[in-house]
mmCIF file of C-alpha atoms in Angstrom:
data_model
loop_
_atom_site.group_PDB
_atom_site.id
_atom_site.type_symbol
_atom_site.label_atom_id
_atom_site.label_comp_id
_atom_site.label_asym_id
_atom_site.label_seq_id
_atom_site.Cartn_x
_atom_site.Cartn_y
_atom_site.Cartn_z
ATOM 1 C CA UNK A 147 0.146 0.209 -0.356
ATOM 2 C CA UNK A 148 0.844 2.958 -0.424
ATOM 3 C CA UNK A 149 2.226 9.109 -1.416
ATOM 4 C CA UNK A 150 -0.096 10.022 -3.383
ATOM 5 C CA UNK A 151 1.092 9.990 -7.121
ATOM 6 C CA UNK A 152 -1.377 12.740 -9.670
ATOM 7 C CA UNK A 153 -4.533 10.285 -10.316
ATOM 8 C CA UNK A 154 -4.678 8.564 -13.208
ATOM 9 C CA UNK A 155 -6.192 9.171 -15.785
ATOM 10 C CA UNK A 156 -28.846 -0.949 1.728
ATOM 11 C CA UNK A 157 -29.562 -1.312 2.614
ATOM 12 C CA UNK A 158 -30.076 -3.979 3.829
ATOM 13 C CA UNK A 159 -32.167 -6.324 3.134
ATOM 14 C CA UNK A 160 -31.328 -6.477 -0.472
ATOM 15 C CA UNK A 161 -32.366 -10.396 -1.063
ATOM 16 C CA UNK A 162 -29.055 -12.084 -2.724
ATOM 17 C CA UNK A 163 -31.675 -14.904 -4.941
ATOM 18 C CA UNK A 164 -33.403 -11.450 -6.596
ATOM 19 C CA UNK A 165 -29.570 -11.201 -8.103
ATOM 20 C CA UNK A 166 -28.671 -14.386 -8.427
ATOM 21 C CA UNK A 167 -25.793 -14.585 -10.745
ATOM 22 C CA UNK A 168 -25.168 -11.343 -11.081
ATOM 23 C CA UNK A 169 -21.609 -10.875 -9.468
ATOM 24 C CA UNK A 170 -20.021 -14.430 -10.827
ATOM 25 C CA UNK A 171 -22.078 -12.713 -14.334
ATOM 26 C CA UNK A 172 -18.475 -10.589 -13.770
ATOM 27 C CA UNK A 173 -16.273 -13.035 -12.507
ATOM 28 C CA UNK A 174 -14.489 -12.805 -15.965
ATOM 29 C CA UNK A 175 -14.667 -8.536 -16.410
ATOM 30 C CA UNK A 176 -13.113 -8.007 -13.373
ATOM 31 C CA UNK A 177 -9.800 -10.103 -14.335
ATOM 32 C CA UNK A 178 -9.866 -7.884 -17.402
ATOM 33 C CA UNK A 179 -10.733 -4.841 -16.129
ATOM 34 C CA UNK A 180 -7.783 -4.936 -13.958
ATOM 35 C CA UNK A 181 -4.020 -4.491 -13.039
ATOM 36 C CA UNK A 182 -2.627 -7.128 -10.884
ATOM 37 C CA UNK A 183 -2.100 -6.822 -7.445
ATOM 38 C CA UNK A 184 -0.686 -2.990 -5.494
ATOM 39 C CA UNK A 185 2.431 -2.497 -5.136
ATOM 40 C CA UNK A 186 3.103 -1.946 -1.766
ATOM 41 C CA UNK A 187 3.047 2.122 -0.938
ATOM 42 C CA UNK A 188 0.240 2.252 -3.336
ATOM 43 C CA UNK A 189 -3.179 2.004 -2.165
ATOM 44 C CA UNK A 190 -5.474 2.502 -5.065
ATOM 45 C CA UNK A 191 -9.230 3.742 -5.463
ATOM 46 C CA UNK A 192 -11.176 2.362 -8.180
ATOM 47 C CA UNK A 193 -13.788 4.663 -9.346
ATOM 48 C CA UNK A 194 -15.136 4.516 -12.811
ATOM 49 C CA UNK A 195 -14.617 6.698 -15.858
ATOM 50 C CA UNK A 196 -12.719 10.151 -16.532
ATOM 51 C CA UNK A 197 -16.036 12.584 -16.998
ATOM 52 C CA UNK A 198 -18.172 10.879 -13.533
ATOM 53 C CA UNK A 199 -19.066 12.298 -10.189
ATOM 54 C CA UNK A 200 -16.725 9.335 -8.682
ATOM 55 C CA UNK A 201 -14.190 10.201 -10.452
ATOM 56 C CA UNK A 202 -14.213 13.714 -9.575
ATOM 57 C CA UNK A 203 -14.368 12.062 -6.153
ATOM 58 C CA UNK A 204 -11.709 9.902 -6.044
ATOM 59 C CA UNK A 205 -9.123 13.117 -7.834
ATOM 60 C CA UNK A 206 -10.320 15.965 -5.008
ATOM 61 C CA UNK A 207 -9.064 13.273 -2.178
ATOM 62 C CA UNK A 208 -6.836 12.078 -3.569
ATOM 63 C CA UNK A 209 -5.066 16.020 -3.445
ATOM 64 C CA UNK A 210 -6.493 16.394 -0.257
ATOM 65 C CA UNK A 211 -4.823 13.218 1.745
ATOM 66 C CA UNK A 212 -1.565 14.399 -1.461
ATOM 67 C CA UNK A 213 0.148 15.962 1.929
ATOM 68 C CA UNK A 214 -1.746 13.878 4.928
ATOM 69 C CA UNK A 215 -0.963 9.944 4.624
ATOM 70 C CA UNK A 216 2.320 8.583 5.875
ATOM 71 C CA UNK A 217 6.306 9.274 3.476
ATOM 72 C CA UNK A 218 5.812 6.696 1.333
ATOM 73 C CA UNK A 219 3.085 6.298 0.738
ATOM 74 C CA UNK A 220 0.728 6.687 -2.363
ATOM 75 C CA UNK A 221 -3.019 7.128 -4.054
ATOM 76 C CA UNK A 222 -3.424 5.831 -7.454
ATOM 77 C CA UNK A 223 -6.945 7.058 -8.456
ATOM 78 C CA UNK A 224 -8.045 4.005 -11.048
ATOM 79 C CA UNK A 225 -10.405 5.895 -13.401
ATOM 80 C CA UNK A 226 -12.095 2.727 -14.965
ATOM 81 C CA UNK A 227 -14.547 0.496 -12.872
ATOM 82 C CA UNK A 228 -19.076 0.778 -11.955
ATOM 83 C CA UNK A 229 -20.907 -0.341 -9.497
ATOM 84 C CA UNK A 230 -21.360 -3.897 -9.185
ATOM 85 C CA UNK A 231 -17.535 -4.817 -9.904
ATOM 86 C CA UNK A 232 -15.673 -1.626 -7.711
ATOM 87 C CA UNK A 233 -16.891 -3.352 -4.901
ATOM 88 C CA UNK A 234 -15.692 -7.511 -5.552
ATOM 89 C CA UNK A 235 -12.173 -5.797 -7.325
ATOM 90 C CA UNK A 236 -11.762 -4.438 -3.250
ATOM 91 C CA UNK A 237 -12.812 -7.806 -1.739
ATOM 92 C CA UNK A 238 -10.165 -10.020 -4.349
ATOM 93 C CA UNK A 239 -7.531 -7.626 -2.839
ATOM 94 C CA UNK A 240 -7.472 -5.616 -6.878
ATOM 95 C CA UNK A 241 -7.739 -2.330 -5.363
ATOM 96 C CA UNK A 242 -7.660 -1.179 -1.905
ATOM 97 C CA UNK A 243 -11.014 1.885 -2.033
ATOM 98 C CA UNK A 244 -13.906 1.539 -4.155
ATOM 99 C CA UNK A 245 -16.681 4.212 -4.881
ATOM 100 C CA UNK A 246 -19.167 2.175 -4.546
ATOM 101 C CA UNK A 247 -23.536 1.932 -5.111
ATOM 102 C CA UNK A 248 -24.551 1.027 -0.699
ATOM 103 C CA UNK A 249 -26.683 -1.249 -2.374
ATOM 104 C CA UNK A 250 -24.293 -2.839 -4.894
ATOM 105 C CA UNK A 251 -21.826 -3.040 -1.924
ATOM 106 C CA UNK A 252 -24.262 -5.053 -0.470
ATOM 107 C CA UNK A 253 -24.663 -6.868 -3.086
ATOM 108 C CA UNK A 254 -21.431 -8.147 -2.528
ATOM 109 C CA UNK A 255 -21.422 -8.306 0.923
ATOM 110 C CA UNK A 256 -24.106 -11.009 1.181
ATOM 111 C CA UNK A 257 -23.866 -12.633 -2.084
ATOM 112 C CA UNK A 258 -20.953 -14.457 -2.913
ATOM 113 C CA UNK A 259 -21.998 -16.254 -6.042
ATOM 114 C CA UNK A 260 -18.424 -14.430 -7.549
ATOM 115 C CA UNK A 261 -16.276 -15.525 -5.652
ATOM 116 C CA UNK A 262 -13.614 -18.115 -6.099
ATOM 117 C CA UNK A 263 -13.676 -18.026 -2.322
ATOM 118 C CA UNK A 264 -17.292 -18.425 0.103
ATOM 119 C CA UNK A 265 -15.115 -15.327 2.566
ATOM 120 C CA UNK A 266 -14.003 -12.919 -0.008
ATOM 121 C CA UNK A 267 -16.450 -11.133 0.803
ATOM 122 C CA UNK A 268 -16.339 -10.602 3.677
ATOM 123 C CA UNK A 269 -13.221 -8.635 3.535
ATOM 124 C CA UNK A 270 -15.007 -5.617 2.731
ATOM 125 C CA UNK A 271 -15.890 -2.920 4.898
ATOM 126 C CA UNK A 272 -17.619 1.211 4.943
ATOM 127 C CA UNK A 273 -15.124 4.152 5.951
ATOM 128 C CA UNK A 274 -17.868 6.419 4.421
ATOM 129 C CA UNK A 275 -21.406 6.975 3.477
ATOM 130 C CA UNK A 276 -23.838 8.831 2.685
ATOM 131 C CA UNK A 277 -21.715 10.913 0.069
ATOM 132 C CA UNK A 278 -24.934 10.956 -2.755
ATOM 133 C CA UNK A 279 -28.307 9.558 -3.919
ATOM 134 C CA UNK A 280 -28.348 7.753 -7.150
ATOM 135 C CA UNK A 281 -31.195 8.083 -8.633
ATOM 136 C CA UNK A 282 -31.805 4.839 -11.708
ATOM 137 C CA UNK A 283 -33.329 6.635 -14.881
ATOM 138 C CA UNK A 284 -36.199 5.566 -17.222
ATOM 139 C CA UNK A 285 -36.379 7.959 -20.149
ATOM 140 C CA UNK A 286 -38.024 7.342 -23.311
ATOM 141 C CA UNK A 287 -38.356 9.149 -26.894
ATOM 142 C CA UNK A 288 -41.377 11.520 -27.601
ATOM 143 C CA UNK A 289 -42.417 8.935 -30.068
ATOM 144 C CA UNK A 290 -42.270 5.825 -28.368
ATOM 145 C CA UNK A 291 -44.171 7.268 -25.602
ATOM 146 C CA UNK A 292 -46.663 7.777 -28.252
ATOM 147 C CA UNK A 293 -46.518 4.399 -30.343
ATOM 148 C CA UNK A 294 -46.912 3.037 -26.896
ATOM 149 C CA UNK A 295 -49.490 5.619 -25.981
ATOM 150 C CA UNK A 296 -48.767 5.513 -22.859
ATOM 151 C CA UNK A 297 -45.904 5.924 -20.065
ATOM 152 C CA UNK A 298 -46.188 3.784 -17.703
ATOM 153 C CA UNK A 299 -43.346 1.480 -17.783
ATOM 154 C CA UNK A 300 -45.350 -1.651 -17.817
ATOM 155 C CA UNK A 301 -47.026 -1.376 -20.975
ATOM 156 C CA UNK A 302 -43.936 0.816 -22.986
ATOM 157 C CA UNK A 303 -42.374 -2.549 -22.164
ATOM 158 C CA UNK A 304 -44.656 -4.941 -23.011
ATOM 159 C CA UNK A 305 -45.920 -3.380 -26.459
ATOM 160 C CA UNK A 306 -46.361 -4.792 -29.578
ATOM 161 C CA UNK A 307 -43.628 -3.346 -30.672
ATOM 162 C CA UNK A 308 -41.118 -3.722 -28.324
ATOM 163 C CA UNK A 309 -38.698 -1.419 -26.730
ATOM 164 C CA UNK A 310 -34.713 -0.369 -28.244
ATOM 165 C CA UNK A 311 -33.001 -0.006 -24.830
ATOM 166 C CA UNK A 312 -29.784 0.755 -24.121
ATOM 167 C CA UNK A 313 -28.151 1.030 -21.427
ATOM 168 C CA UNK A 314 -24.518 0.987 -20.089
ATOM 169 C CA UNK A 315 -22.195 -2.564 -19.859
ATOM 170 C CA UNK A 316 -22.026 -5.188 -17.436
ATOM 171 C CA UNK A 317 -20.175 -3.758 -14.104
ATOM 172 C CA UNK A 318 -22.553 -1.369 -14.018
ATOM 173 C CA UNK A 319 -24.928 -1.430 -11.513
ATOM 174 C CA UNK A 320 -27.938 -0.251 -14.154
ATOM 175 C CA UNK A 321 -28.153 -3.823 -16.248
ATOM 176 C CA UNK A 322 -28.155 -6.034 -12.605
ATOM 177 C CA UNK A 323 -31.548 -3.494 -11.776
ATOM 178 C CA UNK A 324 -33.179 -3.361 -15.064
ATOM 179 C CA UNK A 325 -33.416 -7.717 -15.342
ATOM 180 C CA UNK A 326 -34.738 -6.632 -11.827
ATOM 181 C CA UNK A 327 -37.366 -4.818 -13.104
ATOM 182 C CA UNK A 328 -38.164 -6.426 -15.764
ATOM 183 C CA UNK A 329 -38.669 -9.090 -13.337
ATOM 184 C CA UNK A 330 -40.620 -7.425 -11.227
ATOM 185 C CA UNK A 331 -43.181 -5.759 -14.784
ATOM 186 C CA UNK A 332 -43.686 -9.534 -15.633
ATOM 187 C CA UNK A 333 -40.933 -9.666 -18.869
ATOM 188 C CA UNK A 334 -37.253 -10.727 -19.769
ATOM 189 C CA UNK A 335 -34.347 -9.883 -21.796
ATOM 190 C CA UNK A 336 -35.544 -12.713 -23.699
ATOM 191 C CA UNK A 337 -38.909 -11.503 -24.413
ATOM 192 C CA UNK A 338 -38.169 -8.383 -24.675
ATOM 193 C CA UNK A 339 -35.348 -9.627 -28.177
ATOM 194 C CA UNK A 340 -38.279 -12.584 -28.864
ATOM 195 C CA UNK A 341 -40.510 -9.280 -29.534
ATOM 196 C CA UNK A 342 -38.510 -7.119 -32.023
ATOM 197 C CA UNK A 343 -36.834 -5.059 -29.275
ATOM 198 C CA UNK A 344 -33.227 -4.003 -28.289
ATOM 199 C CA UNK A 345 -30.574 -3.676 -25.720
ATOM 200 C CA UNK A 346 -27.329 -1.533 -26.112
ATOM 201 C CA UNK A 347 -25.378 -1.644 -23.788
ATOM 202 C CA UNK A 348 -22.661 0.733 -24.352
ATOM 203 C CA UNK A 349 -20.227 3.032 -23.058
ATOM 204 C CA UNK A 350 -22.353 6.237 -22.060
ATOM 205 C CA UNK A 351 -20.064 8.370 -24.202
ATOM 206 C CA UNK A 352 -22.569 6.561 -26.832
ATOM 207 C CA UNK A 353 -25.707 6.873 -25.832
ATOM 208 C CA UNK A 354 -27.037 10.805 -26.745
ATOM 209 C CA UNK A 355 -25.932 9.482 -29.640
ATOM 210 C CA UNK A 356 -28.190 6.150 -30.040
ATOM 211 C CA UNK A 357 -31.161 7.539 -28.538
ATOM 212 C CA UNK A 358 -30.321 11.596 -31.039
ATOM 213 C CA UNK A 359 -30.115 8.562 -34.042
ATOM 214 C CA UNK A 360 -33.472 7.088 -32.989
ATOM 215 C CA UNK A 361 -31.468 3.409 -32.765
ATOM 216 C CA UNK A 362 -32.207 3.493 -28.797
ATOM 217 C CA UNK A 363 -35.837 4.671 -27.854
ATOM 218 C CA UNK A 364 -35.652 4.051 -23.845
ATOM 219 C CA UNK A 365 -32.726 4.905 -21.508
ATOM 220 C CA UNK A 366 -32.432 3.382 -18.468
ATOM 221 C CA UNK A 367 -28.918 5.330 -15.962
ATOM 222 C CA UNK A 368 -28.096 5.106 -12.268
ATOM 223 C CA UNK A 369 -27.211 8.335 -11.061
ATOM 224 C CA UNK A 370 -27.045 11.493 -9.613
ATOM 225 C CA UNK A 371 -28.649 15.125 -10.225
ATOM 226 C CA UNK A 372 -26.044 16.830 -13.140
ATOM 227 C CA UNK A 373 -25.646 12.597 -14.666
ATOM 228 C CA UNK A 374 -23.993 14.601 -17.953
ATOM 229 C CA UNK A 375 -25.151 11.612 -20.079
ATOM 230 C CA UNK A 376 -28.707 12.634 -18.960
ATOM 231 C CA UNK A 377 -27.403 15.490 -19.392
ATOM 232 C CA UNK A 378 -26.185 16.028 -22.919
ATOM 233 C CA UNK A 379 -29.577 12.983 -24.053
ATOM 234 C CA UNK A 380 -32.215 15.657 -22.512
ATOM 235 C CA UNK A 381 -30.167 18.034 -24.691
ATOM 236 C CA UNK A 382 -29.763 16.508 -27.392
ATOM 237 C CA UNK A 383 -33.297 14.105 -28.022
ATOM 238 C CA UNK A 384 -37.085 15.206 -26.549
ATOM 239 C CA UNK A 385 -37.093 12.949 -24.271
ATOM 240 C CA UNK A 386 -39.736 12.137 -21.037
ATOM 241 C CA UNK A 387 -38.513 10.313 -17.088
ATOM 242 C CA UNK A 388 -40.734 7.890 -16.241
ATOM 243 C CA UNK A 389 -42.334 7.134 -13.156
ATOM 244 C CA UNK A 390 -40.943 3.489 -11.391
ATOM 245 C CA UNK A 391 -44.696 1.206 -11.031
ATOM 246 C CA UNK A 392 -46.192 1.457 -7.665
ATOM 247 C CA UNK A 393 -44.855 -2.739 -8.098
ATOM 248 C CA UNK A 394 -42.166 -2.131 -7.871
ATOM 249 C CA UNK A 395 -41.248 0.600 -6.244
ATOM 250 C CA UNK A 396 -43.193 -1.872 -3.141
ATOM 251 C CA UNK A 397 -40.776 -4.542 -4.342
ATOM 252 C CA UNK A 398 -37.553 -3.158 -4.739
ATOM 253 C CA UNK A 399 -38.595 -1.985 -1.328
ATOM 254 C CA UNK A 400 -38.320 -4.445 0.504
ATOM 255 C CA UNK A 401 -35.158 -6.092 -0.907
ATOM 256 C CA UNK A 402 -33.890 -3.005 0.275
ATOM 257 C CA UNK A 403 -33.929 -0.479 -1.780
ATOM 258 C CA UNK A 404 -35.493 3.111 -1.043
ATOM 259 C CA UNK A 405 -37.972 4.765 -2.680
ATOM 260 C CA UNK A 406 -37.003 8.447 -2.958
ATOM 261 C CA UNK A 407 -37.981 10.545 -6.418
ATOM 262 C CA UNK A 408 -35.412 12.021 -8.768
ATOM 263 C CA UNK A 409 -36.344 15.392 -7.854
ATOM 264 C CA UNK A 410 -37.167 17.842 -11.078
ATOM 265 C CA UNK A 411 -33.637 18.798 -12.017
ATOM 266 C CA UNK A 412 -33.200 17.938 -15.629
ATOM 267 C CA UNK A 413 -34.834 19.128 -19.012
ATOM 268 C CA UNK A 414 -38.157 17.817 -19.883
ATOM 269 C CA UNK A 415 -38.380 16.918 -16.233
ATOM 270 C CA UNK A 416 -40.957 19.356 -14.694
ATOM 271 C CA UNK A 417 -42.148 17.413 -11.621
ATOM 272 C CA UNK A 418 -40.305 14.961 -9.237
ATOM 273 C CA UNK A 419 -40.187 11.332 -10.621
ATOM 274 C CA UNK A 420 -40.642 8.246 -8.747
ATOM 275 C CA UNK A 421 -37.190 5.679 -8.249
ATOM 276 C CA UNK A 422 -35.714 4.756 -6.046
ATOM 277 C CA UNK A 423 -32.186 5.721 -4.552
ATOM 278 C CA UNK A 424 -28.020 3.126 -5.317
ATOM 279 C CA UNK A 425 -26.951 5.473 -2.576
ATOM 280 C CA UNK A 426 -22.806 5.747 -2.285
ATOM 281 C CA UNK A 427 -20.083 4.305 -0.398
ATOM 282 C CA UNK A 428 -16.831 5.014 0.619
ATOM 283 C CA UNK A 429 -15.231 0.727 0.945
ATOM 284 C CA UNK A 430 -11.941 -0.932 1.854
ATOM 285 C CA UNK A 431 -10.390 -3.728 2.374
ATOM 286 C CA UNK A 432 -9.945 -4.907 5.491
ATOM 287 C CA UNK A 433 -7.090 -4.676 5.192
ATOM 288 C CA UNK A 434 -6.031 -1.312 5.000
ATOM 289 C CA UNK A 435 -4.692 -0.030 9.003
ATOM 290 C CA UNK A 436 -7.155 0.757 10.958
ATOM 291 C CA UNK A 437 -4.092 4.356 11.077
ATOM 292 C CA UNK A 438 -4.820 4.432 7.581
ATOM 293 C CA UNK A 439 -8.786 4.008 7.770
ATOM 294 C CA UNK A 440 -8.768 6.709 10.478
ATOM 295 C CA UNK A 441 -6.959 9.568 8.173
ATOM 296 C CA UNK A 442 -9.313 8.562 5.096
ATOM 297 C CA UNK A 443 -11.989 8.691 6.875
ATOM 298 C CA UNK A 444 -10.977 11.651 8.790
ATOM 299 C CA UNK A 445 -10.151 14.081 5.728
ATOM 300 C CA UNK A 446 -13.132 13.110 4.320
ATOM 301 C CA UNK A 447 -15.290 14.334 6.136
ATOM 302 C CA UNK A 448 -13.899 17.724 7.606
ATOM 303 C CA UNK A 449 -13.395 18.666 3.933
ATOM 304 C CA UNK A 450 -17.189 18.065 3.464
ATOM 305 C CA UNK A 451 -16.691 20.958 1.062
ATOM 306 C CA UNK A 452 -13.668 20.599 -1.309
ATOM 307 C CA UNK A 453 -16.193 17.887 -1.752
ATOM 308 C CA UNK A 454 -19.445 19.599 -2.600
ATOM 309 C CA UNK A 455 -16.812 22.003 -5.059
ATOM 310 C CA UNK A 456 -15.768 19.232 -6.440
ATOM 311 C CA UNK A 457 -18.939 17.915 -7.783
ATOM 312 C CA UNK A 458 -22.351 19.402 -6.938
ATOM 313 C CA UNK A 459 -23.185 15.401 -6.909
ATOM 314 C CA UNK A 460 -21.150 15.546 -2.680
ATOM 315 C CA UNK A 461 -22.966 18.561 -1.731
ATOM 316 C CA UNK A 462 -25.385 16.750 0.492
ATOM 317 C CA UNK A 463 -23.143 14.745 2.054
ATOM 318 C CA UNK A 464 -23.314 15.069 5.778
ATOM 319 C CA UNK A 465 -20.648 13.207 7.942
ATOM 320 C CA UNK A 466 -22.473 13.570 11.102
ATOM 321 C CA UNK A 467 -24.514 10.145 10.215
ATOM 322 C CA UNK A 468 -21.433 8.673 7.587
ATOM 323 C CA UNK A 469 -21.580 6.271 9.736
ATOM 324 C CA UNK A 470 -24.754 4.698 9.761
ATOM 325 C CA UNK A 471 -25.816 1.418 8.476
ATOM 326 C CA UNK A 472 -28.694 2.031 6.415
ATOM 327 C CA UNK A 473 -26.626 4.400 4.483
ATOM 328 C CA UNK A 474 -23.083 2.079 4.472
ATOM 329 C CA UNK A 475 -24.328 -2.001 4.061
ATOM 330 C CA UNK A 476 -21.710 -2.897 5.142
ATOM 331 C CA UNK A 477 -19.612 -3.044 8.307
ATOM 332 C CA UNK A 478 -17.476 0.242 9.099
ATOM 333 C CA UNK A 479 -13.651 -0.376 9.699
ATOM 334 C CA UNK A 480 -12.507 0.204 12.137
ATOM 335 C CA UNK A 481 -10.472 3.367 11.333
ATOM 336 C CA UNK A 482 -14.147 4.769 10.650
ATOM 337 C CA UNK A 483 -15.766 3.825 13.401
ATOM 338 C CA UNK A 484 -12.595 5.269 15.873
ATOM 339 C CA UNK A 485 -12.731 8.193 14.082
ATOM 340 C CA UNK A 486 -16.913 8.872 14.578
ATOM 341 C CA UNK A 487 -17.125 7.957 17.911
ATOM 342 C CA UNK A 488 -14.272 10.473 18.368
ATOM 343 C CA UNK A 489 -16.805 12.927 17.018
ATOM 344 C CA UNK A 490 -19.856 11.822 19.039
ATOM 345 C CA UNK A 491 -21.341 10.404 15.603
ATOM 346 C CA UNK A 492 -23.286 7.194 15.354
ATOM 347 C CA UNK A 493 -20.931 4.661 14.155
ATOM 348 C CA UNK A 494 -21.608 0.850 13.914
ATOM 349 C CA UNK A 495 -18.428 -1.849 12.547
ATOM 350 C CA UNK A 496 -19.994 -4.703 13.571
ATOM 351 C CA UNK A 497 -18.757 -7.827 11.600
ATOM 352 C CA UNK A 498 -20.903 -10.670 12.566
ATOM 353 C CA UNK A 499 -24.528 -9.470 12.088
ATOM 354 C CA UNK A 500 -24.061 -7.194 9.599
ATOM 355 C CA UNK A 501 -24.826 -3.049 9.169
ATOM 356 C CA UNK A 502 -27.829 -3.284 9.300
ATOM 357 C CA UNK A 503 -31.094 -3.731 12.106
ATOM 358 C CA UNK A 504 -33.991 -3.942 11.572
ATOM 359 C CA UNK A 505 -34.448 -3.858 7.731
ATOM 360 C CA UNK A 506 -34.558 -0.014 7.584
ATOM 361 C CA UNK A 507 -33.879 0.788 4.207
ATOM 362 C CA UNK A 508 -31.430 4.523 2.591
ATOM 363 C CA UNK A 509 -32.412 7.600 3.895
ATOM 364 C CA UNK A 510 -31.367 9.951 1.035
#
């Protein structure tokens, strides 16, 4: 583990059975995605591609820690990863730290399907939760709505002419959650394809052009307010935000994904849209030293304003609630728990029974 070098370009009543096979599907992708294990003087922080809120978080944390880490220890910001892959990478020791969705971190912690070791995911610990909200968003082209004669998602998915769907590739939290939503609404990827629809899983940079050119008419995404791909898509194509139906919200709430309306923000959105919040948490491998975990947690919590200036997605981060189980989805790292206790803030570092109490969903 390691000094900061320039960054290189729900909780929890989630039922792992509902997402059976999700993690194992990414085992090969994980090996292809990541380089060999880190040098002993490096701390590897897995984020997402450059231009995303997660990368902005990593780059800002790098600057904050540059003069704080012990001599000889370097933070390396990795501009790749995704909501599902990041927890697996940390669990497998391919990264020391990562940004993750609360939901997907919990999936990795509870579901052993993606690991060659039945104990690997128990290596996951949280440093700080509630970093920002991540909403699941569904956007439809106007012509798709006109063709279906409805803005109801189930009606659109079951239309005689199935939609042409676009979303991010495997490794993101979008594909497994989309699959679960299809299941709740009595359809599937296979059914959509059989009825003449299509499902494109492409990089974020390709999505606006696909929508603009008519190659896709239904866009599924997970992101914060100001998400760059959603912003561009809304500015260049007539799109409408679709609500998650009540039956979906009720089912996902039972599985740990809290209902949280997407507030009016993007072009074409003039009112809150019923959705769910996947949450965001900074996670670490349990082998990270207590001293380093304490230092990172302290630095992050004492610089909330700097994080907010780097990206507005982080403006609602409340350090005093960052150790709450509903915001982390994982047991706290002992070093992080020590910091929260010193501040008189609630913390739960239990790794025996897990972090969630009474099946309470994540808060905003």
